[in-house]
PDB file of C-alpha atoms in Angstrom:
ATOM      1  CA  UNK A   1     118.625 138.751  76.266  1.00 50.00           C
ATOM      2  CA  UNK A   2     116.890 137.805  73.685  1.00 60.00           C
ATOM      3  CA  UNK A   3     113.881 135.129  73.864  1.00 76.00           C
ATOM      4  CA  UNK A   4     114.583 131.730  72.316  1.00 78.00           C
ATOM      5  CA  UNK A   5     111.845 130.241  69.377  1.00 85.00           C
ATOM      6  CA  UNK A   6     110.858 127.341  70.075  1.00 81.00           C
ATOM      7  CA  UNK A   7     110.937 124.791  66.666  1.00 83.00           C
ATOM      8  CA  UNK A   8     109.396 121.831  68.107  1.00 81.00           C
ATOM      9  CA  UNK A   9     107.996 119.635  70.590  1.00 86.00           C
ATOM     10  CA  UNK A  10     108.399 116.247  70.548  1.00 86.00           C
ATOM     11  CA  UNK A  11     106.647 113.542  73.053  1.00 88.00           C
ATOM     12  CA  UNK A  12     108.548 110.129  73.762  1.00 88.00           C
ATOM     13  CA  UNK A  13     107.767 107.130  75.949  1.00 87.00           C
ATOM     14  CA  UNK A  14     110.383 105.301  77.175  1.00 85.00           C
ATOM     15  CA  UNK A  15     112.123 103.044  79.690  1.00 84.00           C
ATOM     16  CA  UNK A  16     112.803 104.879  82.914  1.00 83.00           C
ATOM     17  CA  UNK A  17     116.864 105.352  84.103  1.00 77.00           C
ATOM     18  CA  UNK A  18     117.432 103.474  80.548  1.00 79.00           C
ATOM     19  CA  UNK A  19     117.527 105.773  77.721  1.00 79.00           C
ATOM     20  CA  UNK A  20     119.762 105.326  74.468  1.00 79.00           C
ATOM     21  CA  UNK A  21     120.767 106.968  71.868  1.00 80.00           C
ATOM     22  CA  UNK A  22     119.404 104.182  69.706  1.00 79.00           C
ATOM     23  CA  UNK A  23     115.862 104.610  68.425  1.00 81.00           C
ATOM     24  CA  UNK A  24     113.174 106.091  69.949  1.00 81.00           C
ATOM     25  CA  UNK A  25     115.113 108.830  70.553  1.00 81.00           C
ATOM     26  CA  UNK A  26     117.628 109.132  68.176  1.00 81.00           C
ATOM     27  CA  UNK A  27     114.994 109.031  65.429  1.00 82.00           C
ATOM     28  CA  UNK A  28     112.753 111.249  67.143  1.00 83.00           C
ATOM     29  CA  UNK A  29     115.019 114.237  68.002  1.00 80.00           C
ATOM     30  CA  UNK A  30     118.322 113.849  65.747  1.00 80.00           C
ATOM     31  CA  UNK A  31     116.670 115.809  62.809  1.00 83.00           C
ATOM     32  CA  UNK A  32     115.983 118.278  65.154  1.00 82.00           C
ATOM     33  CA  UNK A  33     119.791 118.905  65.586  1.00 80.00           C
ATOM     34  CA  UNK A  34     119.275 117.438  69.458  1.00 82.00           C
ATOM     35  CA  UNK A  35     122.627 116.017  70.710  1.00 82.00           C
ATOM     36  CA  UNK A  36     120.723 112.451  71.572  1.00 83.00           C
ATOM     37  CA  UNK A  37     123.482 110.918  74.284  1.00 85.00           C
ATOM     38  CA  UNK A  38     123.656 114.674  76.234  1.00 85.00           C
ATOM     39  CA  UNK A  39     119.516 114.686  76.550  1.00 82.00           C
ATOM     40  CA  UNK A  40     119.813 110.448  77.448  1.00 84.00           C
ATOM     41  CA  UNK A  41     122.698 111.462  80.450  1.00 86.00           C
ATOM     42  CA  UNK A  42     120.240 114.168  81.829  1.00 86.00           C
ATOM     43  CA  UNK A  43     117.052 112.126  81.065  1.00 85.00           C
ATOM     44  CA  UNK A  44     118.348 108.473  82.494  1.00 85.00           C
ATOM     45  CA  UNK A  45     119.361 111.058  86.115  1.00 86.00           C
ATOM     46  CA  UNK A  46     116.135 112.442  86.230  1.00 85.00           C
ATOM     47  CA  UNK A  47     114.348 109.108  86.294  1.00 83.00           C
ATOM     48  CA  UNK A  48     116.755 106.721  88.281  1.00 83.00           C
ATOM     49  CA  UNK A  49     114.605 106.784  90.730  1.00 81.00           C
ATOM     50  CA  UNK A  50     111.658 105.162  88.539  1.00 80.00           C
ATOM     51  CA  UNK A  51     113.387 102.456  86.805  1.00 81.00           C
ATOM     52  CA  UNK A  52     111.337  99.318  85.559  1.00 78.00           C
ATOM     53  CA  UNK A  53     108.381 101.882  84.113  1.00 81.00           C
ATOM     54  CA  UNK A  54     108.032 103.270  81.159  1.00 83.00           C
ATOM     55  CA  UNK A  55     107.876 107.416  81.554  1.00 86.00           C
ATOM     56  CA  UNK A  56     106.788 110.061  78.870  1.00 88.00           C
ATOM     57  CA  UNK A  57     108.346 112.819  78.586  1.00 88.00           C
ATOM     58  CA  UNK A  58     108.178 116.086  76.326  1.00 90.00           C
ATOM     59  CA  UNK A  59     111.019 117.350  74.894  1.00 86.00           C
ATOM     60  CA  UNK A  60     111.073 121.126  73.319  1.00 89.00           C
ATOM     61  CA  UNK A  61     113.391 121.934  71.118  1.00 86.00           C
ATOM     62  CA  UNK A  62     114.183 125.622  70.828  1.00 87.00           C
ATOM     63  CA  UNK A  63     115.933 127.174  67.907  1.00 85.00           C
ATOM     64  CA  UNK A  64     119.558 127.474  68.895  1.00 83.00           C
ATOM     65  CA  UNK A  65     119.137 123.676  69.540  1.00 83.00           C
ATOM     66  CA  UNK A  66     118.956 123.817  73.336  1.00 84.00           C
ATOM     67  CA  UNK A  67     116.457 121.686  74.528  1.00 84.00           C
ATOM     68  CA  UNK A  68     114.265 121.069  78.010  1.00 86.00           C
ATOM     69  CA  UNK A  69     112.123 118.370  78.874  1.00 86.00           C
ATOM     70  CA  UNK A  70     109.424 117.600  81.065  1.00 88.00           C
ATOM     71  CA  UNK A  71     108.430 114.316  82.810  1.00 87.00           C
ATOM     72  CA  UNK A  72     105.127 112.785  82.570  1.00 87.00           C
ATOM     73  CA  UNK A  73     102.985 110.276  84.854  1.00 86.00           C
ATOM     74  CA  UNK A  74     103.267 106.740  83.452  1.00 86.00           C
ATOM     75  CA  UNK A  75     100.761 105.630  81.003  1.00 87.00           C
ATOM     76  CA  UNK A  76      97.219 104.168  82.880  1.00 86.00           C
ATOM     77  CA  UNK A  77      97.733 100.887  80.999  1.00 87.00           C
ATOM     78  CA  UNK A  78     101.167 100.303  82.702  1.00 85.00           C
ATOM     79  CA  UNK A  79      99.961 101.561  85.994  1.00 85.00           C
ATOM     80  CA  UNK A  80      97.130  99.242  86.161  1.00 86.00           C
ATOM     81  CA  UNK A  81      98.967  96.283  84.355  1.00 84.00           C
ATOM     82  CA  UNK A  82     101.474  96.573  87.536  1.00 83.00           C
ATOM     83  CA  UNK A  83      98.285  96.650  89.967  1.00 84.00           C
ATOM     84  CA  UNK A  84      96.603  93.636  89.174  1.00 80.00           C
ATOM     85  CA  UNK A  85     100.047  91.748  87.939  1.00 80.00           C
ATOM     86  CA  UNK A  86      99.310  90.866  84.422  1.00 82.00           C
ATOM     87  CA  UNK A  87     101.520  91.146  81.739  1.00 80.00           C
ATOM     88  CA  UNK A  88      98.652  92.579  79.298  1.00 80.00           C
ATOM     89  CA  UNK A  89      95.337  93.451  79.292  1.00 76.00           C
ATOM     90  CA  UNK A  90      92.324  90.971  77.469  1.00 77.00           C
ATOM     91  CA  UNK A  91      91.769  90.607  73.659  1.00 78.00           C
ATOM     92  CA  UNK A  92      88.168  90.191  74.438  1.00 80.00           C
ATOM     93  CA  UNK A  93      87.403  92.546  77.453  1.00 75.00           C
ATOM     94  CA  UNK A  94      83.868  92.136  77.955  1.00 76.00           C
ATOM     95  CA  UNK A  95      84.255  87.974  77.931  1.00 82.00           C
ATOM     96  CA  UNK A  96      87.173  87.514  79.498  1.00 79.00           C
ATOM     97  CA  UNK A  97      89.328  89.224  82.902  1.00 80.00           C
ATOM     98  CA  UNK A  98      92.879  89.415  82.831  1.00 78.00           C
ATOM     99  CA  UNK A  99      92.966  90.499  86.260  1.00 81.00           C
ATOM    100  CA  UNK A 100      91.562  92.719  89.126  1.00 85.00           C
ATOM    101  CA  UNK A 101      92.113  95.546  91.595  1.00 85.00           C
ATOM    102  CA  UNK A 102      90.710  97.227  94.213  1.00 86.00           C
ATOM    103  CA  UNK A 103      89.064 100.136  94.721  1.00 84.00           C
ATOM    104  CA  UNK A 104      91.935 101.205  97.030  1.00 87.00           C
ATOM    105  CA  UNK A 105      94.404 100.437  94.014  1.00 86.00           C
ATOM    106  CA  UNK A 106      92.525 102.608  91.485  1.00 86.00           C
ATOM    107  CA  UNK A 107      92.574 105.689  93.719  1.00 87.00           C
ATOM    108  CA  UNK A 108      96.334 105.298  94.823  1.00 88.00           C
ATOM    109  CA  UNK A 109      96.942 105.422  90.571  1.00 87.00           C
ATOM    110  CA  UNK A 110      94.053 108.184  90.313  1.00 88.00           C
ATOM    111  CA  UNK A 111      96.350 110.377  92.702  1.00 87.00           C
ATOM    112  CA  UNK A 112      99.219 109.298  90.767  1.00 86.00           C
ATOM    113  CA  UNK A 113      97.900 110.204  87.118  1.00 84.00           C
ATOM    114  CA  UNK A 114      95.974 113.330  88.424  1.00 85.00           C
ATOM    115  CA  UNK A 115      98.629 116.298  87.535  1.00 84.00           C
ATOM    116  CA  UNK A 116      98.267 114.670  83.567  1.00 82.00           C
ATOM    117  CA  UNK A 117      94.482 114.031  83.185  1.00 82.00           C
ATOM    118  CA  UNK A 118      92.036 116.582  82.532  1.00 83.00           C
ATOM    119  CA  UNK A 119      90.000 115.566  85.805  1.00 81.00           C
ATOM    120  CA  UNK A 120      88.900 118.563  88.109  1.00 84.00           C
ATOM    121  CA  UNK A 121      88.830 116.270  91.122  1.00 88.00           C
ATOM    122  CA  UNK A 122      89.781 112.908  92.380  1.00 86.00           C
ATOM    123  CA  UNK A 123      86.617 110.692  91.490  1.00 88.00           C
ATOM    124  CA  UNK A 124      86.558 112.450  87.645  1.00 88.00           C
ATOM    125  CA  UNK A 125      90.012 110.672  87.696  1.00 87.00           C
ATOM    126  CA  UNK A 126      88.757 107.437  88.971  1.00 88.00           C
ATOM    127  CA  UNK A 127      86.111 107.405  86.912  1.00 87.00           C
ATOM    128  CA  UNK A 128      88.870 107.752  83.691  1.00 86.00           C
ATOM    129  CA  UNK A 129      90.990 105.003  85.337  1.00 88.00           C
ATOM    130  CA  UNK A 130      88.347 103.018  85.693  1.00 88.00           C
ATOM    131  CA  UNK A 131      87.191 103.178  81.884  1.00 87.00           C
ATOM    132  CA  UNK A 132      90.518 102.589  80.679  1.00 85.00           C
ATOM    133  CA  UNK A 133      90.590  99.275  83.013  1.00 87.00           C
ATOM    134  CA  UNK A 134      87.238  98.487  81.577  1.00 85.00           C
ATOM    135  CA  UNK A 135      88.648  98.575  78.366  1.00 85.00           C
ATOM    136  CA  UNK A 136      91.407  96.118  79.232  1.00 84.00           C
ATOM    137  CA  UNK A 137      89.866  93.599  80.885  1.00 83.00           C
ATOM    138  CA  UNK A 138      90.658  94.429  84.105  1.00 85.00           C
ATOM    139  CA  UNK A 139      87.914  94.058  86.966  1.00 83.00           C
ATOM    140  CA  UNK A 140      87.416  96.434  89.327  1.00 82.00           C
ATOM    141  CA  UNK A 141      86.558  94.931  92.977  1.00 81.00           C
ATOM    142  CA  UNK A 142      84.483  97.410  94.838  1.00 71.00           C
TER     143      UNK A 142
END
């Protein structure tokens, strides 16, 4: 059998279990040649489960136009959005909080985004979570 070349890789963000044709992903993998409502059916099953986040995944596209994908972690921002239950983070972090969490809160999303950051263990990862809350506005309560 002979190997398959891949032609590209392509990263998307979208709603999970809700996936159309429609852009994002029709303009990011039709001029690939990807059939865009075949990888939304397989996509929208893999991430039923998740629905109401937003989930990356990475699509590669291989030269016969046969495609896999892989899922991501959501994005920090959404994860710690959803923690401290604001709809956005500050315009001026360092003046004003949106919102808080705890310290129990940023080590349950820690664990979560672990398999996606480049963190050797689990307080590298908290240390990343907690600079991206930093950078939102979002308190953390020791």
């Amino acid at each position: 059998m002979a190997k398959r070349r891949v032609t590209a890789i392509v990263k998307i963000q979208l709603p999970a279990g809700a996936a159309t044709p429609a852009p994002p992903v029709g303009t990011a993998l039709g001029p690939h040649g990807i059939q865009t409502m075949e990888f939304c059916k397989q996509y929208n099953a893999a991430t039923e489960a998740q629905r109401g986040t937003v989930i990356p995944v990475e699509v590669t596209i291989f030269d016969d136009r046969s495609f896999t994908f892989v899922l991501k972690t959501p994005p920090t921002p959404v994860l710690l959005r959803q923690a401290a239950g604001v709809p956005k983070g500050s315009a001026t972090n360092k003046r004003v909080v949106a919102g808080t969490i705890s310290g129990d809160q940023l080590e349950e999303i820690a664990k979560t985004k672990l398999p996606d950051l480049n963190a050797n263990d689990l307080d590298a990862a908290k240390r990343q979570i907690a600079g991206t809350a930093r950078s939102m506005g979002i308190k953390v309560a020791e």
